[in-house]
Short mmCIF file of C-alpha atoms in Angstrom, two decimals:
data_model
loop_
_atom_site.label_atom_id
_atom_site.label_comp_id
_atom_site.label_asym_id
_atom_site.label_seq_id
_atom_site.Cartn_x
_atom_site.Cartn_y
_atom_site.Cartn_z
CA MET A 323 12.57 39.20 173.32
CA ARG A 324 15.33 38.76 170.76
CA ASN A 325 14.93 40.49 167.43
CA ILE A 326 14.22 37.52 165.15
CA GLU A 327 15.02 37.77 161.44
CA PHE A 328 12.52 36.25 159.03
CA GLY A 329 13.78 35.49 155.55
CA LEU A 330 12.87 33.76 152.31
CA ASP A 331 15.24 31.33 150.58
CA THR A 332 15.01 30.20 146.96
CA PHE A 333 16.95 28.20 144.37
CA ALA A 334 15.30 30.13 141.50
CA TYR A 335 13.41 27.15 140.14
CA ALA A 336 12.30 27.16 136.51
CA THR A 337 8.62 27.62 137.27
CA ASP A 338 5.57 25.94 135.77
CA ASP A 339 3.95 28.09 133.08
CA GLY A 340 0.48 26.60 133.68
CA ARG A 341 0.38 24.94 130.26
CA GLY A 342 2.56 21.92 130.92
CA GLY A 343 5.83 23.70 130.22
CA GLU A 344 8.35 25.87 132.01
CA VAL A 345 8.79 29.62 132.07
CA ALA A 346 11.93 30.72 130.17
CA GLY A 347 14.98 31.15 132.40
CA ASP A 348 15.39 34.88 131.79
CA GLN A 349 11.76 35.47 132.78
CA VAL A 350 12.24 33.32 135.89
CA ILE A 351 15.00 35.69 137.01
CA ARG A 352 12.83 38.76 136.38
CA ASN A 353 9.96 37.13 138.26
CA LEU A 354 12.34 36.35 141.11
CA ILE A 355 13.23 40.03 141.41
CA GLU A 356 9.51 40.88 141.61
CA GLU A 357 9.12 38.27 144.35
CA ALA A 358 11.90 39.93 146.33
CA VAL A 359 10.34 43.39 145.88
CA LEU A 360 7.05 42.00 147.22
CA ALA A 361 8.93 40.45 150.15
CA GLU A 362 10.06 43.90 151.25
CA GLU A 363 6.59 45.38 150.75
CA VAL A 364 5.00 42.82 153.10
CA GLY A 365 7.61 43.17 155.87
CA ILE A 366 9.96 40.22 155.32
CA ASP A 367 13.51 40.89 156.54
CA SER A 368 15.70 39.12 153.98
CA PHE A 369 15.74 37.45 150.58
CA ASN A 370 18.39 34.80 149.95
CA ILE A 371 19.31 32.95 146.75
CA GLY A 372 21.13 29.62 146.44
CA GLU A 373 23.87 28.51 144.05
CA HIS A 374 23.42 25.59 141.65
CA TYR A 375 24.50 24.66 138.13
CA ARG A 376 21.50 22.77 136.76
CA LYS A 377 19.28 23.51 133.80
CA ASP A 378 16.16 23.93 135.94
CA LEU A 379 17.72 26.27 138.55
CA MET A 380 18.51 29.88 137.67
CA ASP A 381 20.68 30.76 140.68
CA THR A 382 24.15 30.41 139.15
CA ALA A 383 25.00 34.12 139.59
CA SER A 384 23.24 35.18 142.77
CA PRO A 385 25.32 38.37 143.36
CA VAL A 386 24.06 39.79 140.05
CA ILE A 387 20.41 39.05 140.87
CA LEU A 388 20.85 40.35 144.41
CA ALA A 389 22.34 43.60 143.14
CA SER A 390 19.26 44.12 140.98
CA ILE A 391 17.03 43.40 143.98
CA ALA A 392 19.03 45.86 146.05
CA SER A 393 18.39 48.58 143.46
CA ARG A 394 14.62 48.00 143.77
CA THR A 395 14.46 47.88 147.59
CA THR A 396 15.58 49.99 150.55
CA ARG A 397 15.31 47.81 153.64
CA LEU A 398 15.42 44.15 152.55
CA ARG A 399 18.61 42.25 153.38
CA VAL A 400 20.00 40.50 150.30
CA GLY A 401 21.97 37.29 150.72
CA THR A 402 22.68 33.72 149.72
CA ALA A 403 21.36 30.31 150.67
CA VAL A 404 24.04 29.06 150.18
CA THR A 405 27.28 30.17 148.51
CA VAL A 406 29.25 27.00 147.68
CA LEU A 407 32.56 28.28 149.02
CA SER A 408 34.33 24.97 148.34
CA THR A 409 34.40 25.58 144.58
CA GLN A 410 34.80 29.37 144.56
CA ASP A 411 37.75 31.67 145.14
CA PRO A 412 37.25 33.27 148.57
CA VAL A 413 38.92 36.49 147.42
CA ARG A 414 36.49 36.84 144.52
CA VAL A 415 33.51 35.97 146.74
CA PHE A 416 34.62 38.56 149.28
CA HIS A 417 34.95 41.30 146.68
CA ASN A 418 31.64 40.40 145.00
CA PHE A 419 29.69 40.54 148.23
CA SER A 420 31.46 43.50 149.76
CA THR A 421 30.58 45.37 146.57
CA LEU A 422 26.99 44.14 146.92
CA ASP A 423 27.09 45.44 150.48
CA ALA A 424 28.09 48.86 149.16
CA VAL A 425 25.42 48.80 146.43
CA SER A 426 22.76 47.89 149.00
CA ASP A 427 24.00 50.33 151.67
CA GLY A 428 25.02 47.61 154.11
CA ARG A 429 22.29 45.04 153.47
CA ALA A 430 24.34 42.14 152.06
CA GLN A 431 24.84 38.85 153.91
CA LEU A 432 26.04 35.34 153.08
CA ILE A 433 25.47 31.79 154.10
CA VAL A 434 28.52 29.75 153.07
CA GLY A 435 28.60 25.98 152.88
CA ARG A 436 30.00 22.91 151.20
CA GLY A 437 26.87 22.45 149.10
CA SER A 438 24.71 19.33 149.12
CA ALA A 439 24.70 19.31 145.29
CA SER A 440 28.02 18.40 143.72
CA GLU A 441 27.81 19.63 140.12
CA SER A 442 30.05 22.64 140.78
CA PHE A 443 33.04 20.39 141.57
CA PRO A 444 33.67 19.01 138.05
CA LEU A 445 32.48 22.27 136.49
CA PHE A 446 35.22 24.29 138.18
CA GLY A 447 37.86 21.56 138.14
CA TYR A 448 37.74 20.30 141.73
CA ASP A 449 37.87 16.71 142.94
CA LEU A 450 34.88 15.67 145.03
CA SER A 451 37.20 13.56 147.18
CA ASP A 452 38.62 16.88 148.49
CA TYR A 453 35.13 17.94 149.64
CA GLU A 454 35.97 18.39 153.31
CA GLU A 455 39.49 19.79 152.93
CA LEU A 456 38.43 22.34 150.31
CA PHE A 457 35.78 23.88 152.52
CA GLU A 458 38.02 23.96 155.58
CA GLU A 459 40.80 25.80 153.74
CA LYS A 460 38.55 28.24 151.94
CA LEU A 461 36.51 29.06 155.03
CA GLU A 462 39.72 29.79 156.92
CA LEU A 463 40.84 32.20 154.21
CA PHE A 464 37.42 33.83 153.87
CA THR A 465 37.25 34.45 157.62
CA ARG A 466 40.68 36.08 157.45
CA LEU A 467 39.47 38.32 154.64
CA LEU A 468 36.45 39.32 156.70
CA ARG A 469 38.51 40.38 159.69
CA GLU A 470 41.85 41.62 158.41
CA LYS A 471 42.77 44.47 156.09
CA GLN A 472 46.13 42.96 155.12
CA VAL A 473 46.39 39.21 154.66
CA THR A 474 49.34 36.85 154.44
CA TRP A 475 48.15 33.32 153.77
CA SER A 476 49.07 30.10 151.99
CA GLY A 477 47.16 26.92 151.29
CA LYS A 478 46.84 23.97 148.95
CA TYR A 479 44.09 25.00 146.55
CA ARG A 480 44.88 28.59 145.51
CA PRO A 481 47.98 30.81 145.16
CA PRO A 482 49.27 32.35 148.42
CA LEU A 483 48.64 35.92 149.55
CA ASN A 484 51.62 37.96 150.69
CA ASN A 485 50.66 41.04 152.68
CA GLU A 486 47.74 41.46 150.31
CA VAL A 487 45.83 44.65 151.05
CA VAL A 488 42.12 43.86 151.04
CA ASN A 489 40.28 47.13 150.66
CA PRO A 490 36.84 46.54 149.13
CA PRO A 491 34.05 49.13 149.45
CA LEU A 492 32.55 47.75 152.66
CA PRO A 493 30.30 49.91 154.81
CA SER A 494 31.23 50.08 158.49
CA GLY A 495 31.47 46.68 160.13
CA HIS A 496 32.16 43.45 158.31
CA LEU A 497 30.02 41.38 155.98
CA PRO A 498 27.60 39.16 157.99
CA THR A 499 28.51 35.56 157.14
CA TRP A 500 26.75 32.42 158.40
CA VAL A 501 27.95 28.81 158.08
CA ALA A 502 25.41 26.29 156.78
CA VAL A 503 25.25 22.92 158.57
CA GLY A 504 23.10 19.96 157.59
CA GLY A 505 23.51 17.81 160.69
CA SER A 506 27.18 17.01 161.25
CA PRO A 507 28.67 17.69 164.72
CA GLN A 508 32.04 18.33 163.07
CA SER A 509 30.50 21.08 160.95
CA VAL A 510 28.93 22.64 164.05
CA VAL A 511 32.31 22.72 165.78
CA ARG A 512 33.93 24.24 162.68
CA ALA A 513 31.46 27.14 162.67
CA ALA A 514 32.05 27.65 166.39
CA ARG A 515 35.83 27.63 165.93
CA TYR A 516 35.65 30.50 163.45
CA GLY A 517 33.16 32.43 165.59
CA LEU A 518 30.55 32.64 162.83
CA PRO A 519 26.74 32.29 163.13
CA LEU A 520 25.23 28.86 162.46
CA MET A 521 22.49 28.19 159.89
CA LEU A 522 20.85 24.80 160.35
CA ALA A 523 19.35 23.24 157.22
CA ILE A 524 16.42 21.38 158.79
CA ILE A 525 14.56 19.72 155.93
CA GLY A 526 13.17 16.62 157.64
CA GLY A 527 12.05 15.37 161.04
CA HIS A 528 11.00 17.41 164.04
CA PRO A 529 13.18 20.52 164.41
CA THR A 530 13.94 19.94 168.09
CA ARG A 531 16.11 16.95 167.16
CA PHE A 532 18.70 19.63 166.31
CA ARG A 533 18.75 20.97 169.88
CA PRO A 534 21.93 19.00 170.76
CA TYR A 535 23.71 20.71 167.84
CA VAL A 536 22.63 24.13 169.11
CA ASP A 537 23.88 23.33 172.60
CA LEU A 538 27.16 22.02 171.16
CA PHE A 539 27.54 25.18 169.10
CA HIS A 540 27.05 27.58 172.00
CA ARG A 541 29.29 25.53 174.29
CA THR A 542 32.17 25.24 171.82
CA THR A 543 31.86 28.86 170.69
CA ALA A 544 32.46 29.90 174.30
CA GLU A 545 35.36 27.43 174.62
CA PHE A 546 37.01 29.00 171.56
CA GLY A 547 36.73 32.40 173.24
CA HIS A 548 34.07 33.92 171.00
CA GLY A 549 30.99 35.81 172.12
CA ARG A 550 27.50 34.42 171.60
CA GLN A 551 26.80 33.74 167.93
CA LYS A 552 23.39 33.55 166.32
CA VAL A 553 21.60 30.38 165.23
CA GLY A 554 19.26 30.23 162.24
CA ILE A 555 16.82 27.71 160.78
CA HIS A 556 16.35 27.02 157.06
CA SER A 557 13.29 24.86 156.30
CA PRO A 558 10.99 24.34 153.30
CA GLY A 559 7.33 25.21 153.10
CA LEU A 560 4.39 26.66 151.22
CA ILE A 561 1.63 28.82 152.68
CA ALA A 562 -1.87 29.14 151.22
CA GLU A 563 -5.29 30.22 152.46
CA THR A 564 -6.16 26.77 153.83
CA ASP A 565 -4.20 23.72 154.94
CA GLN A 566 -5.65 21.54 152.20
CA ALA A 567 -4.98 24.12 149.48
CA ALA A 568 -1.33 24.35 150.56
CA ILE A 569 -0.95 20.55 150.74
CA ASP A 570 -2.49 20.10 147.29
CA LEU A 571 -0.45 22.92 145.73
CA GLN A 572 2.94 21.75 147.04
CA TRP A 573 2.55 17.98 146.71
CA PRO A 574 3.07 17.42 142.92
CA TYR A 575 6.08 19.75 142.82
CA TRP A 576 7.57 18.29 146.01
CA ARG A 577 7.13 14.77 144.59
CA ALA A 578 8.76 15.70 141.26
CA LEU A 579 11.63 17.41 143.07
CA PHE A 580 12.38 14.36 145.21
CA GLU A 581 11.97 11.96 142.30
CA GLN A 582 14.67 13.94 140.48
CA GLU A 583 16.97 13.95 143.51
CA ALA A 584 16.37 10.23 144.00
CA ARG A 585 17.62 9.56 140.47
CA ILE A 586 20.72 11.70 141.05
CA ARG A 587 21.61 10.54 144.56
CA GLY A 588 20.18 7.04 144.77
CA TRP A 589 17.59 7.95 147.38
CA GLN A 590 14.32 6.15 147.88
CA VAL A 591 11.44 8.20 146.49
CA PRO A 592 9.32 9.42 149.42
CA SER A 593 5.65 8.46 149.46
CA LYS A 594 2.72 10.80 149.95
CA ASP A 595 2.37 9.39 153.47
CA HIS A 596 5.93 10.54 154.16
CA TYR A 597 5.10 13.97 152.72
CA LEU A 598 2.01 14.27 154.92
CA ALA A 599 3.96 13.16 157.99
CA GLU A 600 6.49 15.94 157.38
CA VAL A 601 3.65 18.42 156.87
CA GLN A 602 1.93 17.39 160.09
CA GLY A 603 4.86 16.90 162.44
CA GLY A 604 8.15 17.40 160.66
CA SER A 605 9.99 20.33 159.12
CA LEU A 606 7.82 20.91 156.06
CA TYR A 607 5.86 24.10 156.76
CA VAL A 608 2.93 23.57 154.42
CA GLY A 609 -0.44 24.95 155.48
CA SER A 610 -2.50 28.02 156.30
CA PRO A 611 -1.08 30.98 158.25
CA ASP A 612 -2.92 29.92 161.41
CA THR A 613 -1.35 26.46 161.20
CA ILE A 614 2.15 27.48 160.19
CA ALA A 615 2.70 30.38 162.61
CA PRO A 616 2.57 28.24 165.81
CA ARG A 617 4.85 25.64 164.25
CA ILE A 618 7.46 28.24 163.34
CA ALA A 619 7.18 29.84 166.78
CA ASN A 620 7.71 26.46 168.44
CA ALA A 621 10.76 25.73 166.27
CA ILE A 622 12.32 29.11 167.08
CA ARG A 623 11.60 28.74 170.78
CA GLY A 624 12.71 25.09 170.91
CA LEU A 625 16.10 25.85 169.34
CA GLY A 626 16.58 29.34 170.73
CA ALA A 627 16.93 30.51 167.12
CA ASP A 628 17.60 34.08 166.04
CA ARG A 629 16.53 33.66 162.42
CA PHE A 630 14.02 31.62 160.45
CA ASP A 631 14.29 31.31 156.66
CA LEU A 632 11.43 29.72 154.76
CA ALA A 633 12.64 27.95 151.62
CA TYR A 634 9.37 28.82 149.98
CA ALA A 635 7.45 26.89 147.33
CA SER A 636 9.95 24.11 146.62
CA GLY A 637 10.12 22.89 143.04
CA HIS A 638 8.58 24.36 139.90
CA VAL A 639 5.67 26.05 141.66
CA PRO A 640 4.09 28.77 139.47
CA HIS A 641 5.09 32.39 140.01
CA GLU A 642 1.57 33.42 141.01
CA VAL A 643 1.48 30.82 143.80
CA ARG A 644 4.91 31.92 144.98
CA MET A 645 3.76 35.54 145.13
CA ARG A 646 0.71 34.63 147.22
CA ASN A 647 2.95 32.54 149.52
CA ILE A 648 5.18 35.59 150.08
CA GLU A 649 2.22 37.83 150.82
CA LEU A 650 0.76 35.44 153.39
CA PHE A 651 4.13 34.85 155.04
CA GLY A 652 4.82 38.55 155.44
CA ARG A 653 1.36 39.90 156.24
CA GLU A 654 -0.06 37.06 158.33
CA VAL A 655 2.50 34.48 159.47
CA ILE A 656 5.35 36.70 160.69
CA PRO A 657 3.12 39.00 162.81
CA GLN A 658 1.51 35.94 164.41
CA VAL A 659 4.90 34.36 165.13
CA ARG A 660 6.19 37.55 166.75
CA GLU A 661 3.07 37.75 168.90
CA LEU A 662 3.36 34.09 169.94
CA LEU A 663 7.04 34.47 170.81
CA ALA A 664 6.19 37.43 173.04
CA GLN A 665 3.97 35.19 175.16
CA ASN A 666 5.48 33.50 178.22
CA THR A 667 4.67 29.94 177.17
CA THR A 668 6.94 27.01 176.35
CA GLU A 669 4.84 25.77 173.43
CA VAL A 670 1.93 27.05 171.39
CA THR A 671 -0.68 25.12 169.46
CA ALA A 672 -2.47 25.77 166.20
#
């Protein structure tokens, strides 16, 4: 059996304080560090922080938070979910995370992507119409930085490099870097072309609908002459003692989150029926450990995945609920999933 990585992903939401308000942002960050420390204690493999620039998300400087987490842990991998490479300087990103890798004794990792949220484009002076071209150019440079010690490069969006010696404090090997894909075949082929692992953001519908993308990825990776690359799954969820408790806990925060996104992006606001359909048969892993473990095992088996990241407790879910979610995921769900995957069956049931 493959060694599957189980991680937690978060956008560092400004959490509910239980009195109708929000916890102050600085306290949210300190609470987040405690959540990561608990993640290591209960056996979770990695803790990964996103990148946004909104007043209710505290993940604008993930390398700083991750460095603090690294100082409080010894085994936990520390990474991103995702780094918006399109609006960052690849050289700076490389040095930040190679330094994090040194601080953590080789535990840093990244997921890079174009970002589904667009607020970083005007903030850093980029035109959203260059969305695709920006990511292509910056991923090409970042991959060069990963693999070469001396880089000569030129592009459209940053000054050229002329035999630049890249000598950050990396431990042996290079910095593990995954490419995030939300469902575009072109993005799958791009990840395969660079020979980087693929992280599928599966936030709706049954996960096996992404099987054609996995097959495309493995086929094109081989055609580009690379060895087998890993595939990961990023999906949202919340785990509680019972199915109904989890459903009731997540629903108001999930609804508020999607109402906000609907206003920003012009989406239709999902109904509770839609929410329950995703809980029961989609990619929203909300329920008890005994319900969630078989669903995760089936998703991993169905896609041949090497990694599963739970984007835990979406929205402004209180810190105490998030902590209990982490404990149940590490102590109960992950051991069950590993046991189910060790069985010689094609599908398991709750």
